[in-house]
Amino acid sequence: MKKNLIGFQYFFRSSQSNKRNINETSITKEENKIAKEISKYTNPHRSLHSGSINYNYIRNENSNLRLIVDYAGISNKESNHINELNKSENFLLLTDIHNQAKYDIYTGSLNYRFLSPMELKFVFGSQFSHVDNQFDVLSESNSEQTSILQNTRLKDQVMAVFFTLNKELSFMDINAGVRYEYAKIQTRQSSEDVTYTNDINRHFSDFFPNITLSITKPRNFEFDLSYARRIIRPNYRELDPGIYYEDSLSYTSGNPFLKPTYDNDLLFRVSYKNQLSFSFNSLKTKDAILQTYVEEEEKPDVLKMIPINIPKSRSFNLNTMFNHEAKDWNFNCDFGINIPHLKIPTSEGVHLINKLSWDCSANLDWTFAKCFTAYTNFSYSSSSYSLVTYQFAYNNLTIGLLARLADNKLTIDLSGTDILDGSNWNNWDERYLNVVTCMRGNYDMRGVKLSISYLFNGNPGSLKSHRGNISPLRRTN
């Protein structure tokens, strides 16, 4: 049964768009009030090339060796034209910001899977990633004819080794494993208006265990108990100390001293006949990442948005799900409750966030004439806290018709979205230290969506691909 399989895949993605935002703001200081109108025109252009080589040596049905090597090149360019009108003084400030980020991402992974004489399924593996990233920001303004060019070079390396084991018993499945990671980050910043470069070198290393116990007795019931320790690394843009000016009184900057987030996740779940389930989840987080506004130390009138770490936070979740299938009908729904526990500093002292929130969803499908399915989806989320951000309630109702034709090769999906005009999620308040930020968006998500797809060769789900650079690519957003 020995086989040697080699595969190669490549894909390219590019997008370009034009955006325009107009907002009015007022600044009150002592007895003076300044009224401003800010127009921002943004032209982002993003492109991605990614190639992967896969080698798979299959010794038998229980043993194989897999090697994956990837390279990805990313270019993100963006031009921002900001017109800031001071209505109180009748002065127009013009600012142009051109930024460019280039990424070279190299990744590799090696996994070996085998079955021991004691019927233990083992997987041993290692992973490596190297990211070379360069940020360039050029800011130009008609105020004193200023022009600033900033450059940041960031190199990020992550090396990991891990093993997992699985044992199937008559009444229980056991899955356990541990992962060790070592990460190194080098940041170098330079700017035209300074005569020196700033070098920052940091490294992290830690262990991440996980275990899951699944009990299948008594009949028709299943009990799951799991624990996992995970790491969430900051995006590369969040580590860039370069400055992106929003207007004359606010700017955005990264934080090269930002720490990764560590989660300790405990989950208990019980299900009955795959129709009804209840679960409880306790999540303990260290150094959660928060994007927030703080005052500039040297200029108290200027706000800067910067990512920071929240030292400790917790959340508790209760969830129930129900599913029922009939001959031509399928109905499923879920209901969840979340209780956060977080202390944040404000100008009035320490504020405890522990507001209960809930969400629910329901989906109903009806299949007729064998190839047509009418469906409706509804979801609702109550007002809630996400770290220091208070999110107002929103909902979404979608009704659609799905057709599968030509032996399921042709799929046509027609739907009406946000029928109740309630999915405007861009309404929130944020409070941290002595800064209060509010957003009252008016996004109209109502519309009609048409999707058509056709499978030219093979059957749906028959094509599989493997890449090892998904995690680093997500950090480039």
Short mmCIF file of C-alpha atoms in Angstrom, two decimals:
data_model
loop_
_atom_site.label_atom_id
_atom_site.label_comp_id
_atom_site.label_asym_id
_atom_site.label_seq_id
_atom_site.Cartn_x
_atom_site.Cartn_y
_atom_site.Cartn_z
CA MET A 1 0.00 0.00 0.00
CA LYS A 2 3.01 2.31 0.02
CA LYS A 3 2.47 5.53 -1.93
CA ASN A 4 4.39 8.70 -2.67
CA LEU A 5 2.19 11.69 -3.50
CA ILE A 6 3.45 15.11 -4.60
CA GLY A 7 1.23 18.11 -5.21
CA PHE A 8 1.58 21.79 -6.01
CA GLN A 9 -0.93 24.61 -5.76
CA TYR A 10 -0.82 28.31 -6.50
CA PHE A 11 -3.37 31.05 -6.18
CA PHE A 12 -3.50 34.79 -6.76
CA ARG A 13 -5.91 37.29 -5.29
CA SER A 14 -6.21 41.01 -5.92
CA SER A 15 -8.69 43.68 -4.87
CA GLN A 16 -9.03 47.43 -5.34
CA SER A 17 -11.73 49.74 -4.05
CA ASN A 18 -12.63 53.37 -3.36
CA LYS A 19 -14.15 54.50 -0.07
CA ARG A 20 -15.44 57.82 1.17
CA ASN A 21 -16.29 58.72 4.78
CA ILE A 22 -17.68 62.04 5.96
CA ASN A 23 -18.19 62.85 9.63
CA GLU A 24 -18.78 65.91 11.73
CA THR A 25 -17.23 66.35 15.15
CA SER A 26 -17.05 68.98 17.86
CA ILE A 27 -14.33 69.53 20.43
CA THR A 28 -15.18 71.33 23.65
CA LYS A 29 -12.37 72.69 25.78
CA GLU A 30 -13.18 74.94 28.71
CA GLU A 31 -15.65 77.46 27.16
CA ASN A 32 -14.53 77.09 23.55
CA LYS A 33 -16.17 74.78 21.03
CA ILE A 34 -14.58 73.84 17.71
CA ALA A 35 -16.76 72.39 14.95
CA LYS A 36 -15.12 70.27 12.24
CA GLU A 37 -16.14 68.40 9.12
CA ILE A 38 -13.76 65.65 8.03
CA SER A 39 -13.90 64.00 4.60
CA LYS A 40 -11.70 60.98 4.05
CA TYR A 41 -11.10 59.31 0.66
CA THR A 42 -9.39 55.92 0.75
CA ASN A 43 -8.04 53.85 -2.17
CA PRO A 44 -6.81 50.44 -0.94
CA HIS A 45 -5.14 47.99 -3.34
CA ARG A 46 -4.22 44.55 -2.06
CA SER A 47 -2.63 41.56 -3.82
CA LEU A 48 -1.55 38.10 -2.69
CA HIS A 49 0.53 35.38 -4.36
CA SER A 50 0.76 32.02 -2.57
CA GLY A 51 2.36 28.73 -3.63
CA SER A 52 2.57 25.40 -1.78
CA ILE A 53 4.37 22.10 -2.33
CA ASN A 54 2.94 18.99 -0.64
CA TYR A 55 4.68 15.64 -0.21
CA ASN A 56 2.82 12.72 1.39
CA TYR A 57 4.39 9.31 1.99
CA ILE A 58 1.68 6.76 2.86
CA ARG A 59 3.13 3.65 4.46
CA ASN A 60 -0.22 2.05 5.32
CA GLU A 61 -3.69 3.14 6.43
CA ASN A 62 -2.40 4.00 9.93
CA SER A 63 0.96 5.53 9.09
CA ASN A 64 2.01 8.43 6.87
CA LEU A 65 4.54 11.25 6.64
CA ARG A 66 3.51 14.67 5.29
CA LEU A 67 5.70 17.63 4.37
CA ILE A 68 4.31 21.05 3.35
CA VAL A 69 6.42 24.01 2.18
CA ASP A 70 4.81 27.38 1.39
CA TYR A 71 5.75 30.83 0.16
CA ALA A 72 3.46 33.86 0.03
CA GLY A 73 4.10 37.40 -1.17
CA ILE A 74 1.72 40.18 -0.17
CA SER A 75 1.53 43.82 -1.20
CA ASN A 76 -0.93 46.17 0.50
CA LYS A 77 -1.03 49.75 -0.79
CA GLU A 78 -3.35 52.48 0.40
CA SER A 79 -3.74 56.20 -0.32
CA ASN A 80 -5.73 58.42 2.03
CA HIS A 81 -6.79 61.97 1.16
CA ILE A 82 -8.16 63.82 4.18
CA ASN A 83 -9.92 67.19 4.00
CA GLU A 84 -10.41 68.65 7.47
CA LEU A 85 -12.54 71.81 7.58
CA ASN A 86 -12.42 73.85 10.78
CA LYS A 87 -15.80 75.58 10.58
CA SER A 88 -15.05 77.79 13.60
CA GLU A 89 -11.93 79.31 12.02
CA ASN A 90 -12.80 78.66 8.35
CA PHE A 91 -9.50 76.83 7.76
CA LEU A 92 -9.05 73.78 5.51
CA LEU A 93 -6.29 71.32 6.38
CA LEU A 94 -5.30 68.94 3.55
CA THR A 95 -3.42 65.74 4.37
CA ASP A 96 -2.25 62.95 2.05
CA ILE A 97 -1.10 59.65 3.51
CA HIS A 98 0.45 56.92 1.36
CA ASN A 99 1.29 53.65 3.07
CA GLN A 100 2.60 50.38 1.73
CA ALA A 101 3.19 47.04 3.41
CA LYS A 102 5.12 44.20 1.79
CA TYR A 103 5.33 40.69 3.20
CA ASP A 104 7.53 37.72 2.35
CA ILE A 105 6.18 34.68 4.22
CA TYR A 106 8.02 31.34 4.34
CA THR A 107 6.42 28.40 6.18
CA GLY A 108 7.02 24.69 6.53
CA SER A 109 5.56 21.78 8.47
CA LEU A 110 6.41 18.09 8.94
CA ASN A 111 3.95 15.58 10.47
CA TYR A 112 4.36 11.87 11.13
CA ARG A 113 1.30 9.78 12.05
CA PHE A 114 1.43 6.14 13.20
CA LEU A 115 -0.36 3.51 15.30
CA SER A 116 1.50 1.97 18.27
CA PRO A 117 1.19 -1.71 19.34
CA MET A 118 -1.10 -0.58 22.20
CA GLU A 119 -3.60 0.86 19.67
CA LEU A 120 -2.52 4.39 20.50
CA LYS A 121 -2.69 6.81 17.56
CA PHE A 122 0.26 9.22 17.67
CA VAL A 123 1.06 12.33 15.66
CA PHE A 124 4.48 14.01 15.98
CA GLY A 125 5.21 17.19 14.12
CA SER A 126 7.09 20.45 13.78
CA GLN A 127 6.30 23.83 12.20
CA PHE A 128 8.32 26.84 11.19
CA SER A 129 7.43 30.28 9.86
CA HIS A 130 9.54 33.28 8.89
CA VAL A 131 7.91 36.60 8.00
CA ASP A 132 9.85 39.55 6.61
CA ASN A 133 7.67 42.64 6.61
CA GLN A 134 8.36 46.22 5.55
CA PHE A 135 6.03 49.16 6.27
CA ASP A 136 6.45 52.53 4.56
CA VAL A 137 4.33 55.57 5.43
CA LEU A 138 4.53 58.97 3.72
CA SER A 139 2.51 61.80 5.30
CA GLU A 140 2.15 65.18 3.57
CA SER A 141 0.22 68.23 4.81
CA ASN A 142 -0.40 71.80 3.71
CA SER A 143 0.17 72.86 7.32
CA GLU A 144 3.69 74.33 7.20
CA GLN A 145 4.22 72.15 4.07
CA THR A 146 5.28 69.20 6.22
CA SER A 147 6.28 65.81 4.79
CA ILE A 148 7.27 62.79 6.91
CA LEU A 149 8.54 59.43 5.65
CA GLN A 150 8.60 56.52 8.10
CA ASN A 151 9.92 53.00 7.61
CA THR A 152 9.54 49.91 9.78
CA ARG A 153 11.22 46.54 9.14
CA LEU A 154 9.77 43.63 11.10
CA LYS A 155 11.01 40.04 11.17
CA ASP A 156 8.95 37.41 12.91
CA GLN A 157 9.99 33.78 13.42
CA VAL A 158 7.95 31.03 15.07
CA MET A 159 9.24 27.49 15.66
CA ALA A 160 7.08 24.77 17.18
CA VAL A 161 7.13 21.04 17.96
CA PHE A 162 4.12 19.04 19.10
CA PHE A 163 2.64 15.61 19.62
CA THR A 164 -0.91 14.31 20.02
CA LEU A 165 -2.30 10.92 20.98
CA ASN A 166 -5.71 9.30 20.63
CA LYS A 167 -7.05 6.22 22.42
CA GLU A 168 -10.46 4.72 21.72
CA LEU A 169 -12.06 2.68 24.52
CA SER A 170 -15.42 0.93 24.61
CA PHE A 171 -17.06 3.85 26.44
CA MET A 172 -14.63 6.75 25.98
CA ASP A 173 -12.34 8.49 23.50
CA ILE A 174 -9.23 10.23 24.83
CA ASN A 175 -7.42 12.94 22.85
CA ALA A 176 -4.43 14.71 24.39
CA GLY A 177 -1.39 16.62 23.26
CA VAL A 178 1.13 19.32 23.98
CA ARG A 179 2.80 21.97 21.83
CA TYR A 180 5.99 23.94 22.49
CA GLU A 181 6.57 27.25 20.71
CA TYR A 182 9.50 29.64 20.47
CA ALA A 183 8.93 33.01 18.81
CA LYS A 184 11.37 35.81 18.00
CA ILE A 185 10.40 39.32 16.84
CA GLN A 186 12.80 41.98 15.55
CA THR A 187 11.56 45.51 14.85
CA ARG A 188 13.59 48.38 13.36
CA GLN A 189 12.04 51.81 12.89
CA SER A 190 13.49 54.81 11.08
CA SER A 191 12.13 58.22 10.03
CA GLU A 192 13.30 61.17 7.98
CA ASP A 193 12.74 63.62 10.83
CA VAL A 194 15.08 61.77 13.24
CA THR A 195 18.77 60.91 12.94
CA TYR A 196 18.67 57.45 14.55
CA THR A 197 16.99 54.07 14.22
CA ASN A 198 15.09 52.27 16.94
CA ASP A 199 15.76 48.52 17.31
CA ILE A 200 13.52 46.29 19.44
CA ASN A 201 14.18 42.56 19.91
CA ARG A 202 11.86 40.25 21.84
CA HIS A 203 11.28 36.52 22.19
CA PHE A 204 8.66 34.24 23.75
CA SER A 205 8.52 30.53 24.56
CA ASP A 206 5.84 28.42 26.23
CA PHE A 207 3.96 25.10 26.38
CA PHE A 208 0.34 24.64 25.27
CA PRO A 209 -1.35 21.44 26.51
CA ASN A 210 -4.80 20.17 25.55
CA ILE A 211 -6.99 17.21 26.49
CA THR A 212 -10.49 16.06 25.51
CA LEU A 213 -12.52 13.22 27.09
CA SER A 214 -15.59 12.00 25.18
CA ILE A 215 -17.91 9.56 26.98
CA THR A 216 -20.53 7.75 24.88
CA LYS A 217 -22.41 5.95 27.67
CA PRO A 218 -25.34 5.68 28.37
CA ARG A 219 -26.81 5.06 24.93
CA ASN A 220 -27.83 8.10 22.84
CA PHE A 221 -25.91 10.45 25.15
CA GLU A 222 -22.47 11.95 24.70
CA PHE A 223 -20.47 13.86 27.31
CA ASP A 224 -17.43 15.96 26.43
CA LEU A 225 -14.96 17.55 28.81
CA SER A 226 -12.00 19.47 27.38
CA TYR A 227 -9.25 21.87 28.37
CA ALA A 228 -6.89 23.77 26.07
CA ARG A 229 -4.31 26.50 26.46
CA ARG A 230 -3.95 28.64 23.33
CA ILE A 231 -1.99 31.62 22.06
CA ILE A 232 -3.28 34.44 19.84
CA ARG A 233 -0.51 36.53 18.32
CA PRO A 234 -1.03 40.20 17.37
CA ASN A 235 -1.32 41.22 13.73
CA TYR A 236 1.88 42.60 12.21
CA ARG A 237 0.26 46.01 11.73
CA GLU A 238 -0.39 46.14 15.50
CA LEU A 239 3.36 45.80 16.12
CA ASP A 240 4.36 48.62 13.74
CA PRO A 241 5.21 51.81 15.71
CA GLY A 242 4.72 53.98 12.62
CA ILE A 243 2.13 56.76 12.77
CA TYR A 244 -0.98 56.93 10.55
CA TYR A 245 -2.63 60.35 10.92
CA GLU A 246 -6.44 60.38 10.88
CA ASP A 247 -6.77 64.15 11.30
CA SER A 248 -4.98 66.96 13.14
CA LEU A 249 -6.08 65.70 16.56
CA SER A 250 -5.92 61.90 16.20
CA TYR A 251 -3.66 59.24 14.77
CA THR A 252 -3.16 55.50 14.80
CA SER A 253 0.01 53.71 15.82
CA GLY A 254 1.13 50.17 16.56
CA ASN A 255 2.82 48.95 19.71
CA PRO A 256 6.10 47.01 19.29
CA PHE A 257 5.90 45.93 22.96
CA LEU A 258 2.47 44.32 22.53
CA LYS A 259 2.26 40.85 24.07
CA PRO A 260 0.44 37.83 22.63
CA THR A 261 -2.85 36.76 24.21
CA TYR A 262 -3.06 33.54 26.23
CA ASP A 263 -6.39 31.72 26.65
CA ASN A 264 -7.22 28.95 29.12
CA ASP A 265 -10.40 27.34 27.81
CA LEU A 266 -12.49 24.83 29.81
CA LEU A 267 -15.57 23.29 28.16
CA PHE A 268 -18.26 20.82 29.27
CA ARG A 269 -20.95 19.64 26.84
CA VAL A 270 -23.73 17.04 26.91
CA SER A 271 -25.76 16.06 23.84
CA TYR A 272 -28.67 13.73 23.16
CA LYS A 273 -29.12 11.95 19.80
CA ASN A 274 -27.45 14.86 18.00
CA GLN A 275 -30.73 16.72 18.47
CA LEU A 276 -30.33 18.55 21.76
CA SER A 277 -27.16 19.80 23.45
CA PHE A 278 -26.14 21.96 26.41
CA SER A 279 -22.67 23.39 26.99
CA PHE A 280 -20.81 25.47 29.56
CA ASN A 281 -17.59 27.28 28.76
CA SER A 282 -15.18 29.14 31.05
CA LEU A 283 -12.52 31.26 29.36
CA LYS A 284 -9.68 32.84 31.32
CA THR A 285 -7.60 35.30 29.29
CA LYS A 286 -4.24 36.92 29.95
CA ASP A 287 -3.10 39.99 27.98
CA ALA A 288 -6.15 40.34 25.72
CA ILE A 289 -5.44 42.86 22.93
CA LEU A 290 -7.52 46.04 22.86
CA GLN A 291 -7.48 48.85 20.29
CA THR A 292 -8.31 52.06 22.17
CA TYR A 293 -7.72 55.82 22.24
CA VAL A 294 -5.39 57.35 24.83
CA GLU A 295 -4.12 60.90 25.29
CA GLU A 296 -0.79 61.93 23.81
CA GLU A 297 1.51 62.65 26.77
CA GLU A 298 3.13 65.75 25.28
CA LYS A 299 -0.07 67.01 23.58
CA PRO A 300 -3.15 66.35 25.75
CA ASP A 301 -5.48 67.60 22.99
CA VAL A 302 -4.28 64.86 20.63
CA LEU A 303 -5.66 61.31 20.80
CA LYS A 304 -3.79 58.28 19.56
CA MET A 305 -5.31 54.88 18.88
CA ILE A 306 -2.92 52.20 20.00
CA PRO A 307 -3.23 48.47 20.83
CA ILE A 308 -2.67 47.63 24.48
CA ASN A 309 -2.89 44.52 26.65
CA ILE A 310 -5.60 43.98 29.25
CA PRO A 311 -3.79 41.97 31.97
CA LYS A 312 -6.69 39.75 33.07
CA SER A 313 -10.25 39.01 31.93
CA ARG A 314 -12.74 36.16 32.18
CA SER A 315 -15.99 35.15 30.53
CA PHE A 316 -18.59 32.45 31.12
CA ASN A 317 -20.85 31.07 28.41
CA LEU A 318 -23.97 28.90 28.49
CA ASN A 319 -25.36 27.56 25.23
CA THR A 320 -28.14 25.24 24.12
CA MET A 321 -28.86 23.92 20.62
CA PHE A 322 -31.82 22.05 19.14
CA ASN A 323 -32.09 20.34 15.74
CA HIS A 324 -35.00 18.49 14.16
CA GLU A 325 -35.23 16.88 10.72
CA ALA A 326 -38.43 15.69 9.03
CA LYS A 327 -38.97 14.33 5.53
CA ASP A 328 -38.63 17.64 3.67
CA TRP A 329 -38.09 20.01 6.59
CA ASN A 330 -35.11 20.89 8.73
CA PHE A 331 -35.21 23.21 11.73
CA ASN A 332 -32.41 24.19 14.09
CA CYS A 333 -31.98 26.92 16.68
CA ASP A 334 -29.60 27.94 19.44
CA PHE A 335 -29.61 30.24 22.44
CA GLY A 336 -26.56 31.51 24.33
CA ILE A 337 -25.74 33.57 27.40
CA ASN A 338 -22.42 35.35 28.00
CA ILE A 339 -21.20 36.90 31.27
CA PRO A 340 -17.87 38.81 31.10
CA HIS A 341 -15.77 39.71 34.11
CA LEU A 342 -13.29 42.52 33.53
CA LYS A 343 -11.95 45.52 35.45
CA ILE A 344 -10.87 48.59 33.47
CA PRO A 345 -9.45 51.94 34.64
CA THR A 346 -11.46 55.10 33.95
CA SER A 347 -11.20 58.72 35.06
CA GLU A 348 -13.77 57.92 37.76
CA GLY A 349 -11.93 54.89 39.14
CA VAL A 350 -11.94 51.18 38.33
CA HIS A 351 -15.06 50.05 36.44
CA LEU A 352 -16.26 46.43 36.67
CA ILE A 353 -17.77 45.02 33.46
CA ASN A 354 -20.06 42.05 34.16
CA LYS A 355 -23.21 42.77 32.11
CA LEU A 356 -25.06 39.65 30.97
CA SER A 357 -25.75 39.42 27.23
CA TRP A 358 -27.54 36.87 25.08
CA ASP A 359 -27.96 35.87 21.47
CA CYS A 360 -30.10 33.46 19.50
CA SER A 361 -30.64 32.19 15.98
CA ALA A 362 -33.17 30.05 14.12
CA ASN A 363 -32.98 28.40 10.67
CA LEU A 364 -35.80 26.72 8.75
CA ASP A 365 -35.33 24.86 5.44
CA TRP A 366 -37.96 23.27 3.18
CA THR A 367 -36.91 21.11 0.22
CA PHE A 368 -39.39 20.59 -2.61
CA ALA A 369 -39.27 19.17 -6.14
CA LYS A 370 -36.04 17.40 -5.07
CA CYS A 371 -33.72 20.18 -6.23
CA PHE A 372 -35.17 23.35 -4.65
CA THR A 373 -34.80 24.53 -1.06
CA ALA A 374 -36.55 27.55 0.47
CA TYR A 375 -34.87 28.80 3.61
CA THR A 376 -35.01 31.53 6.23
CA ASN A 377 -32.39 32.53 8.80
CA PHE A 378 -32.88 34.87 11.74
CA SER A 379 -30.31 35.95 14.33
CA TYR A 380 -30.40 38.41 17.23
CA SER A 381 -27.67 39.70 19.54
CA SER A 382 -28.49 41.76 22.60
CA SER A 383 -26.41 44.71 23.74
CA SER A 384 -23.11 43.41 25.07
CA TYR A 385 -19.56 44.19 26.14
CA SER A 386 -16.45 43.09 24.27
CA LEU A 387 -13.61 44.11 26.59
CA VAL A 388 -14.22 47.88 26.95
CA THR A 389 -16.53 48.24 23.91
CA TYR A 390 -20.29 48.39 24.53
CA GLN A 391 -22.10 47.07 21.47
CA PHE A 392 -25.75 47.94 20.88
CA ALA A 393 -28.24 45.22 19.89
CA TYR A 394 -28.67 44.14 16.27
CA ASN A 395 -30.49 41.46 14.26
CA ASN A 396 -30.63 39.99 10.77
CA LEU A 397 -33.38 38.22 8.82
CA THR A 398 -32.63 36.51 5.50
CA ILE A 399 -35.04 34.66 3.21
CA GLY A 400 -33.83 32.79 0.15
CA LEU A 401 -34.26 30.09 -2.46
CA LEU A 402 -31.51 27.59 -3.36
CA ALA A 403 -31.52 25.44 -6.51
CA ARG A 404 -29.17 22.51 -7.23
CA LEU A 405 -29.32 21.50 -10.89
CA ALA A 406 -27.38 19.44 -13.45
CA ASP A 407 -26.56 16.58 -11.06
CA ASN A 408 -25.71 19.07 -8.30
CA LYS A 409 -23.01 20.68 -10.42
CA LEU A 410 -24.92 23.94 -10.89
CA THR A 411 -25.91 25.87 -7.74
CA ILE A 412 -28.05 29.02 -7.82
CA ASP A 413 -28.76 30.92 -4.59
CA LEU A 414 -31.11 33.95 -4.51
CA SER A 415 -31.74 35.68 -1.18
CA GLY A 416 -33.02 38.88 0.40
CA THR A 417 -30.78 40.08 3.22
CA ASP A 418 -31.46 42.15 6.34
CA ILE A 419 -35.18 42.36 5.66
CA LEU A 420 -35.91 43.99 9.05
CA ASP A 421 -33.12 46.58 8.56
CA GLY A 422 -31.64 45.62 11.93
CA SER A 423 -28.11 44.40 11.18
CA ASN A 424 -26.47 47.81 11.59
CA TRP A 425 -23.83 46.61 14.06
CA ASN A 426 -21.76 49.82 13.74
CA ASN A 427 -23.23 51.35 16.91
CA TRP A 428 -20.99 51.22 19.94
CA ASP A 429 -19.44 53.11 22.86
CA GLU A 430 -15.94 52.70 24.25
CA ARG A 431 -14.57 54.01 27.52
CA TYR A 432 -10.97 53.71 28.72
CA LEU A 433 -9.07 55.96 31.14
CA ASN A 434 -10.41 59.49 30.50
CA VAL A 435 -11.36 58.95 26.83
CA VAL A 436 -14.90 58.17 25.69
CA THR A 437 -15.43 57.18 22.03
CA CYS A 438 -18.83 56.74 20.37
CA MET A 439 -19.86 55.45 16.96
CA ARG A 440 -23.35 55.83 15.47
CA GLY A 441 -23.18 54.24 12.05
CA ASN A 442 -26.03 54.06 9.57
CA TYR A 443 -25.03 51.07 7.46
CA ASP A 444 -27.93 49.83 5.34
CA MET A 445 -27.34 46.13 4.74
CA ARG A 446 -30.65 45.45 2.97
CA GLY A 447 -30.39 44.00 -0.50
CA VAL A 448 -30.76 41.08 -2.88
CA LYS A 449 -27.92 38.61 -3.29
CA LEU A 450 -27.44 36.22 -6.22
CA SER A 451 -24.77 33.52 -6.21
CA ILE A 452 -24.09 31.09 -9.08
CA SER A 453 -21.47 28.33 -9.10
CA TYR A 454 -20.71 25.42 -11.40
CA LEU A 455 -18.43 22.41 -10.86
CA PHE A 456 -16.87 21.52 -14.22
CA ASN A 457 -15.16 18.28 -13.25
CA GLY A 458 -15.52 15.83 -10.41
CA ASN A 459 -17.95 15.75 -7.51
CA PRO A 460 -18.53 18.37 -4.81
CA GLY A 461 -15.99 17.96 -2.02
CA SER A 462 -13.71 15.67 -4.04
CA LEU A 463 -10.87 18.21 -4.35
CA LYS A 464 -8.64 18.75 -1.32
CA SER A 465 -5.73 21.12 -0.77
CA HIS A 466 -3.26 21.61 2.05
CA ARG A 467 -1.44 24.79 3.04
CA GLY A 468 0.68 25.62 6.07
CA ASN A 469 0.66 29.43 5.95
CA ILE A 470 -2.93 30.18 6.97
CA SER A 471 -2.01 31.48 10.44
CA PRO A 472 0.67 33.97 9.27
CA LEU A 473 -1.60 35.17 6.45
CA ARG A 474 -4.34 36.03 8.93
CA ARG A 475 -1.91 38.24 10.83
CA THR A 476 -1.36 40.44 7.74
CA ASN A 477 -4.91 41.90 7.88
#
